CSV table of C-alpha atoms in Angstrom, one decimal:
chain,number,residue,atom,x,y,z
M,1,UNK,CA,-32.2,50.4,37.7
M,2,UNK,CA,-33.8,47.6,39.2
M,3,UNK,CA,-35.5,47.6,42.7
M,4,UNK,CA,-33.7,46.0,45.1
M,5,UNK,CA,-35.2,42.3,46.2
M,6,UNK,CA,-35.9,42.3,50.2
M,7,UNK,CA,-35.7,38.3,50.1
M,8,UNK,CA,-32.4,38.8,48.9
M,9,UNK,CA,-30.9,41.1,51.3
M,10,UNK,CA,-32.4,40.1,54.6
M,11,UNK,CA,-31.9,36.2,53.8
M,12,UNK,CA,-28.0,36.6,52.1
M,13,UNK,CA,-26.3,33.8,52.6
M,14,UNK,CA,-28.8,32.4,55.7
M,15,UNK,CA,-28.6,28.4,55.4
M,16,UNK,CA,-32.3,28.7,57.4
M,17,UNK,CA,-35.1,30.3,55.7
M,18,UNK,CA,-37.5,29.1,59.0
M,19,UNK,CA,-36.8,27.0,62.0
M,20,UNK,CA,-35.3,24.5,62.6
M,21,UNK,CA,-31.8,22.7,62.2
M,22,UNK,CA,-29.5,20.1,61.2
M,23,UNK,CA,-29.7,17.5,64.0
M,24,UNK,CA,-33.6,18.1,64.1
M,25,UNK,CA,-33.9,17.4,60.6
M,26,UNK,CA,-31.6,14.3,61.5
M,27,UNK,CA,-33.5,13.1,63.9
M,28,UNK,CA,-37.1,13.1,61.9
M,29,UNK,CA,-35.6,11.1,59.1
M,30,UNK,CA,-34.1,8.9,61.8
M,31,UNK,CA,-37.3,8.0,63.4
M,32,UNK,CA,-38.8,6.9,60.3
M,33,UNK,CA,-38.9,3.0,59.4
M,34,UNK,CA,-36.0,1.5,58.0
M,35,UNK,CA,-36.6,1.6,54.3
M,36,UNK,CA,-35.1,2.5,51.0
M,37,UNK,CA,-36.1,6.1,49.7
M,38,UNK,CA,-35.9,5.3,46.4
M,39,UNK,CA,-37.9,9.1,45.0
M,40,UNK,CA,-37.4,11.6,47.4
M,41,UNK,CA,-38.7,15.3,46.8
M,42,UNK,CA,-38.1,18.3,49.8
M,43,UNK,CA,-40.7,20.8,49.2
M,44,UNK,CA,-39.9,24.4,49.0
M,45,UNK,CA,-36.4,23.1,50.0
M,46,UNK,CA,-35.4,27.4,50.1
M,47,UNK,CA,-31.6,27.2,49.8
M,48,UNK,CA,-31.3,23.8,50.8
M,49,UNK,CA,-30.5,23.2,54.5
M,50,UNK,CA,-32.3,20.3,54.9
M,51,UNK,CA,-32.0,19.1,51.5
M,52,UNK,CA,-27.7,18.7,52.6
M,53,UNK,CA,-28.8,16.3,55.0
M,54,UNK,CA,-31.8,14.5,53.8
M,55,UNK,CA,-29.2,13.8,50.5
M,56,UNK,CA,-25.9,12.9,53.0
M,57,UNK,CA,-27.9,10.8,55.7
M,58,UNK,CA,-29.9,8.7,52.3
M,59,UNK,CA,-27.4,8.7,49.9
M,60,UNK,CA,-30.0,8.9,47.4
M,61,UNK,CA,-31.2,11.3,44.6
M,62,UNK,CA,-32.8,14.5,46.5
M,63,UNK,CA,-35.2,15.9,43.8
M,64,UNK,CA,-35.3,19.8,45.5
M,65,UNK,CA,-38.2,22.0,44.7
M,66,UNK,CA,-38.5,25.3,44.9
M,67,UNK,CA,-40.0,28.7,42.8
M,68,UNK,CA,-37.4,30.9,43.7
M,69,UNK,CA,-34.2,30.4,41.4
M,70,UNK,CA,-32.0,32.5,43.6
M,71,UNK,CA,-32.4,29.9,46.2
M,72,UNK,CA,-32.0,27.1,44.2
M,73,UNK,CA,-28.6,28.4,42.7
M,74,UNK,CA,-27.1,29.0,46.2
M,75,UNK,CA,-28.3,24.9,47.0
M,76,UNK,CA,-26.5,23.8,43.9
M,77,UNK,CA,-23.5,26.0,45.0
M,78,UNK,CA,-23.5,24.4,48.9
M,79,UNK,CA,-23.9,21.0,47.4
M,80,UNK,CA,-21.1,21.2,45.0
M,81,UNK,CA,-18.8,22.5,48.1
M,82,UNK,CA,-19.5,19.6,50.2
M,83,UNK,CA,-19.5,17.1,47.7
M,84,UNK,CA,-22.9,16.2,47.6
M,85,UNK,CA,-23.6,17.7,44.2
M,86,UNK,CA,-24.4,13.7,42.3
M,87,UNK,CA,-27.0,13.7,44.7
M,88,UNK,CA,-29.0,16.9,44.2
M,89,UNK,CA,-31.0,17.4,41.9
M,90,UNK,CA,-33.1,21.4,41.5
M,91,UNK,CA,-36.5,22.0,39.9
M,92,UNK,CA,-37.7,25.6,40.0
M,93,UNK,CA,-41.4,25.1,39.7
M,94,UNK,CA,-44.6,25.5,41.7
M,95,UNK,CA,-45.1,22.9,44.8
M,96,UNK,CA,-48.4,21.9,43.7
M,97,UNK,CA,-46.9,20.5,40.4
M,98,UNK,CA,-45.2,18.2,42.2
M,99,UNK,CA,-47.4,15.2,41.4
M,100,UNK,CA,-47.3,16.1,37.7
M,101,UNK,CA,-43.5,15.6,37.8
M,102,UNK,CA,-43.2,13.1,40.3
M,103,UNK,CA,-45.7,10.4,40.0
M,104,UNK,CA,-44.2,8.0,42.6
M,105,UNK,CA,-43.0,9.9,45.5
M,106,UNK,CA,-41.4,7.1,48.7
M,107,UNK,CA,-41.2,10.3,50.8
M,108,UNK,CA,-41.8,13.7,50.4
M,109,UNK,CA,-40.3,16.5,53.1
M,110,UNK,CA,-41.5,20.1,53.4
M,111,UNK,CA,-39.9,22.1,56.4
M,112,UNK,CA,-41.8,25.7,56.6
M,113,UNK,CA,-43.0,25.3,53.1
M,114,UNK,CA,-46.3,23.9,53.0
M,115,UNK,CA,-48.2,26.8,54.3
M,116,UNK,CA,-47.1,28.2,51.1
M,117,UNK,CA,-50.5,26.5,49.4
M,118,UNK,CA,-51.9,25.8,52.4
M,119,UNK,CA,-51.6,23.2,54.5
M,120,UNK,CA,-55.0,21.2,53.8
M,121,UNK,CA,-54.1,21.7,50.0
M,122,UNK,CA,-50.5,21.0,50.1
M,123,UNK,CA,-51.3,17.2,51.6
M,124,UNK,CA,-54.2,16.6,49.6
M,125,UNK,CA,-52.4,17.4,46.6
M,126,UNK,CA,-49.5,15.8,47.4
M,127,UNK,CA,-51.1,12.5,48.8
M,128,UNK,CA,-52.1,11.9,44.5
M,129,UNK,CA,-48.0,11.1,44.3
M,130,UNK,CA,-47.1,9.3,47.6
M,131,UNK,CA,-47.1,6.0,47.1
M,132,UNK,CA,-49.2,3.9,49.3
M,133,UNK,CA,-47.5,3.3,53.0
M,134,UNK,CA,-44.9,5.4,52.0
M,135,UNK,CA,-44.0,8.8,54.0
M,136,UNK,CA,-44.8,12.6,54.1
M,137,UNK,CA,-42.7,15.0,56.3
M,138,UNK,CA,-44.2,18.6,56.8
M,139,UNK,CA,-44.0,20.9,59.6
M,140,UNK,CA,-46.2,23.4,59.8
M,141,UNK,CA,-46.8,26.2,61.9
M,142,UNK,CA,-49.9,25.8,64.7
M,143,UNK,CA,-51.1,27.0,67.5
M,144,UNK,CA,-50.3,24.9,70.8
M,145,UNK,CA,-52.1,25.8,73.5
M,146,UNK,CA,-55.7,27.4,73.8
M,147,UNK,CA,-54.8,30.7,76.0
M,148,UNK,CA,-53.1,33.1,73.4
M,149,UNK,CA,-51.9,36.8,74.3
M,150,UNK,CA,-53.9,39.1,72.1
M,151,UNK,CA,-50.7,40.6,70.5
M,152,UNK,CA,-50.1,37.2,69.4
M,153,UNK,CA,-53.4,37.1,68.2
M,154,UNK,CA,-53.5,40.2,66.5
M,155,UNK,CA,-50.5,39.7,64.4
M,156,UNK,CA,-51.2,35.9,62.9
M,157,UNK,CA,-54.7,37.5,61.9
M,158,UNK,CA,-53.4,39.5,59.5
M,159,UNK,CA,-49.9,37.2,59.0
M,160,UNK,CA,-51.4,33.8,58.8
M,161,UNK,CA,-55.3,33.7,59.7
M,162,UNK,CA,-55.5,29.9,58.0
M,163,UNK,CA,-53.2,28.8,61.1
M,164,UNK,CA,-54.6,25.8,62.9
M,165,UNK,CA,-54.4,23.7,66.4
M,166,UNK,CA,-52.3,20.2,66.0
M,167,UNK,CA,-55.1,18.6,66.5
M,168,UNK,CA,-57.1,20.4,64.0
M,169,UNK,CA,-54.1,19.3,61.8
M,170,UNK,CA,-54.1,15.9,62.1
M,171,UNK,CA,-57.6,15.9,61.2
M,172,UNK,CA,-56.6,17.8,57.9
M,173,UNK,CA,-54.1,15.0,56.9
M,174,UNK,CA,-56.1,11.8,58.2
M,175,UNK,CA,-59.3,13.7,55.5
M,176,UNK,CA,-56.2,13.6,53.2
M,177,UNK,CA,-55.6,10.1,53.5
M,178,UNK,CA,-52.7,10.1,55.7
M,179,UNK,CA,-52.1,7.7,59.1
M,180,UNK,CA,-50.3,9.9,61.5
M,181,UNK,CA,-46.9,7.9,62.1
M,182,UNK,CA,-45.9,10.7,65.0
M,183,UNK,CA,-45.5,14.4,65.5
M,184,UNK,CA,-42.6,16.5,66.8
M,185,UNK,CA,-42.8,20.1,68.1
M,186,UNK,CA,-39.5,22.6,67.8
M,187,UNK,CA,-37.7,24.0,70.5
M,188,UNK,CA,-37.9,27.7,71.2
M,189,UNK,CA,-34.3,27.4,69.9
M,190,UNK,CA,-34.5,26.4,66.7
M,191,UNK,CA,-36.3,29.6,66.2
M,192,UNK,CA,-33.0,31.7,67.7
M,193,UNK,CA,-29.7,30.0,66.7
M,194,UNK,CA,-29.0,31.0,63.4
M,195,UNK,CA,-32.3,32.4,62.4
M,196,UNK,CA,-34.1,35.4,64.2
M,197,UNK,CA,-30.5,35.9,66.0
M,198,UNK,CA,-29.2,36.6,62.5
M,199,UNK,CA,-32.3,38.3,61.2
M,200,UNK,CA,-33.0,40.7,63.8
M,201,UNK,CA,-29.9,42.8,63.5
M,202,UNK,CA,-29.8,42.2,59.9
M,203,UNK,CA,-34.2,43.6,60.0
M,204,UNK,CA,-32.7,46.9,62.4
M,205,UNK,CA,-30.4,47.8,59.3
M,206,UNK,CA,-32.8,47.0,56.9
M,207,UNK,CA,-35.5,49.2,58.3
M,208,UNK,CA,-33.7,52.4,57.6
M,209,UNK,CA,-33.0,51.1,53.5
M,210,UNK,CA,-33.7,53.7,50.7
M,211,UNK,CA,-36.3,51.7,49.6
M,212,UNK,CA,-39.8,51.2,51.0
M,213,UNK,CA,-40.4,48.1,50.0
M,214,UNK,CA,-37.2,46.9,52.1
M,215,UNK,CA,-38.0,49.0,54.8
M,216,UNK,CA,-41.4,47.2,54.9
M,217,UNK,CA,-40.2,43.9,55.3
M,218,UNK,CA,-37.6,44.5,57.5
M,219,UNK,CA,-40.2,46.1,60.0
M,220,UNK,CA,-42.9,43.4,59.3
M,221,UNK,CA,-39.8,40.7,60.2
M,222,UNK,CA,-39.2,42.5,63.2
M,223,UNK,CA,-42.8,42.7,64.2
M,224,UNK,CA,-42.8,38.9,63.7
M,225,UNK,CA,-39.9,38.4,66.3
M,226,UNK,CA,-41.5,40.7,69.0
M,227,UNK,CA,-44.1,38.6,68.6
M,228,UNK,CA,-42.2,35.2,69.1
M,229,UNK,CA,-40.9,36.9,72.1
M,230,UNK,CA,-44.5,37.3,74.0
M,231,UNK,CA,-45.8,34.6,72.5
M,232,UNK,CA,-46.0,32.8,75.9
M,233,UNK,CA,-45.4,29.0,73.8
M,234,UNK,CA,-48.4,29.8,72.1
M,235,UNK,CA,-47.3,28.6,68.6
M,236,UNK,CA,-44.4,26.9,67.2
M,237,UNK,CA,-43.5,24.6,64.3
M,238,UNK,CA,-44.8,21.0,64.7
M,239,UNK,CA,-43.5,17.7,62.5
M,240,UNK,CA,-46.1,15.6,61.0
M,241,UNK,CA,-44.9,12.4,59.9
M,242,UNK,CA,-47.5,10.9,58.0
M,243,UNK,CA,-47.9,7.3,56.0
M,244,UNK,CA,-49.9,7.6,53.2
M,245,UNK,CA,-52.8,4.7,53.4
């Protein structure tokens, strides 16, 4: 009998794997320049949120990368039941292949993905397939302000000890060859609507699981929503929306 997978049971049918939402994605890809998109990957697209509305707001291809198939089958499901199917295409493979498959990128997005392989690896290796002026989209988690409570502290140094200012950031991508086109910083409520609001009560259930392994992530995802609640606006997801020079 196979162990059961806690990905799969906190995140069952959850459109957002991290924050964020539809009209934020919306308005990113509406702030960039007029242009036509001709190669467009999303990044550890998850289960495709954003991909739906890169793919209906282009009307182009939306090659959608991911390593986790299970994902990737419920985006080709959601696409086929809103009729965007001709216009997504799925690649389970690693992110930082991306420039082996996809040469000539005219803008790659990544919402909560890059930290994945790293943030300072993610754009460097990336920047080998963007073509020159064209556009990377990654947010990225950071710290925003200097006074942190030590909880907060405490937690990301075991969670996410890489984690860096914005303005440490966009030093990271300008090394990478990036021009910063602008940044955009979350809401505290694209963390709550249809994320932690659905994965805290989901987390209290799945902290008294059979398994250990479930009960472990369900507790480490609660820890992690404590911790958004003290955080005092000390971290949040940030846009960077970078032109490759």
């Amino acid at each position: 009998m196979n162990a059961p997978n806690p990905v799969d049971l906190l995140f069952a049918d959850v459109d957002k794997l991290s924050p964020g939402d539809d009209s934020l994605t919306l308005h990113v890809l509406r702030s960039l320049p007029q242009h036509r998109f001709e190669v467009v990957v999303d990044a550890g697209c998850g289960a495709g949120r954003q991909t739906m509305v890169l793919a209906s707001e282009l009307g182009t291809l939306i090659q959608a990368v991911d390593s986790y198939q299970p994902f990737l089958n419920r985006l080709k499901r959601r696409a086929k039941e809103k009729g965007l199917a001709h216009l997504v295409r799925t690649h389970c493979m690693d992110m930082k292949d991306i420039p082996a498959v996809f040469p000539k990128i005219d803008l790659l997005w990544a919402e909560g993905a890059a930290y994945n392989i790293g943030f300072a690896n993610a754009l460097g290796t990336w920047a080998k397939a963007i073509r020159p002026d064209s556009f990377a989209v990654v947010s990225e988690l950071c710290w925003l302000r200097e006074q942190i409570p030590d909880a907060v502290t405490e937690f990301f140094r075991a969670g996410y000890p890489d984690m860096q200012s914005v303005p440490q950031n966009i030093a990271v991508a300008e090394e990478a060859g990036y021009k910063i086109f602008n940044t955009y910083t979350l809401p505290k409520d694209a963390w709550v609507e249809d994320y932690y609001d659905v994965l805290e009560p989901r987390a209290k259930l799945l902290a008294n699981h059979s398994d250990a392994a479930v009960r472990e992530f369900a507790v480490e995802t609660l820890r992690e929503i404590e911790t958004f609640k003290m955080s005092e606006d000390s971290y949040g997801y940030v846009f960077y929306i970078l032109q490759r020079k």
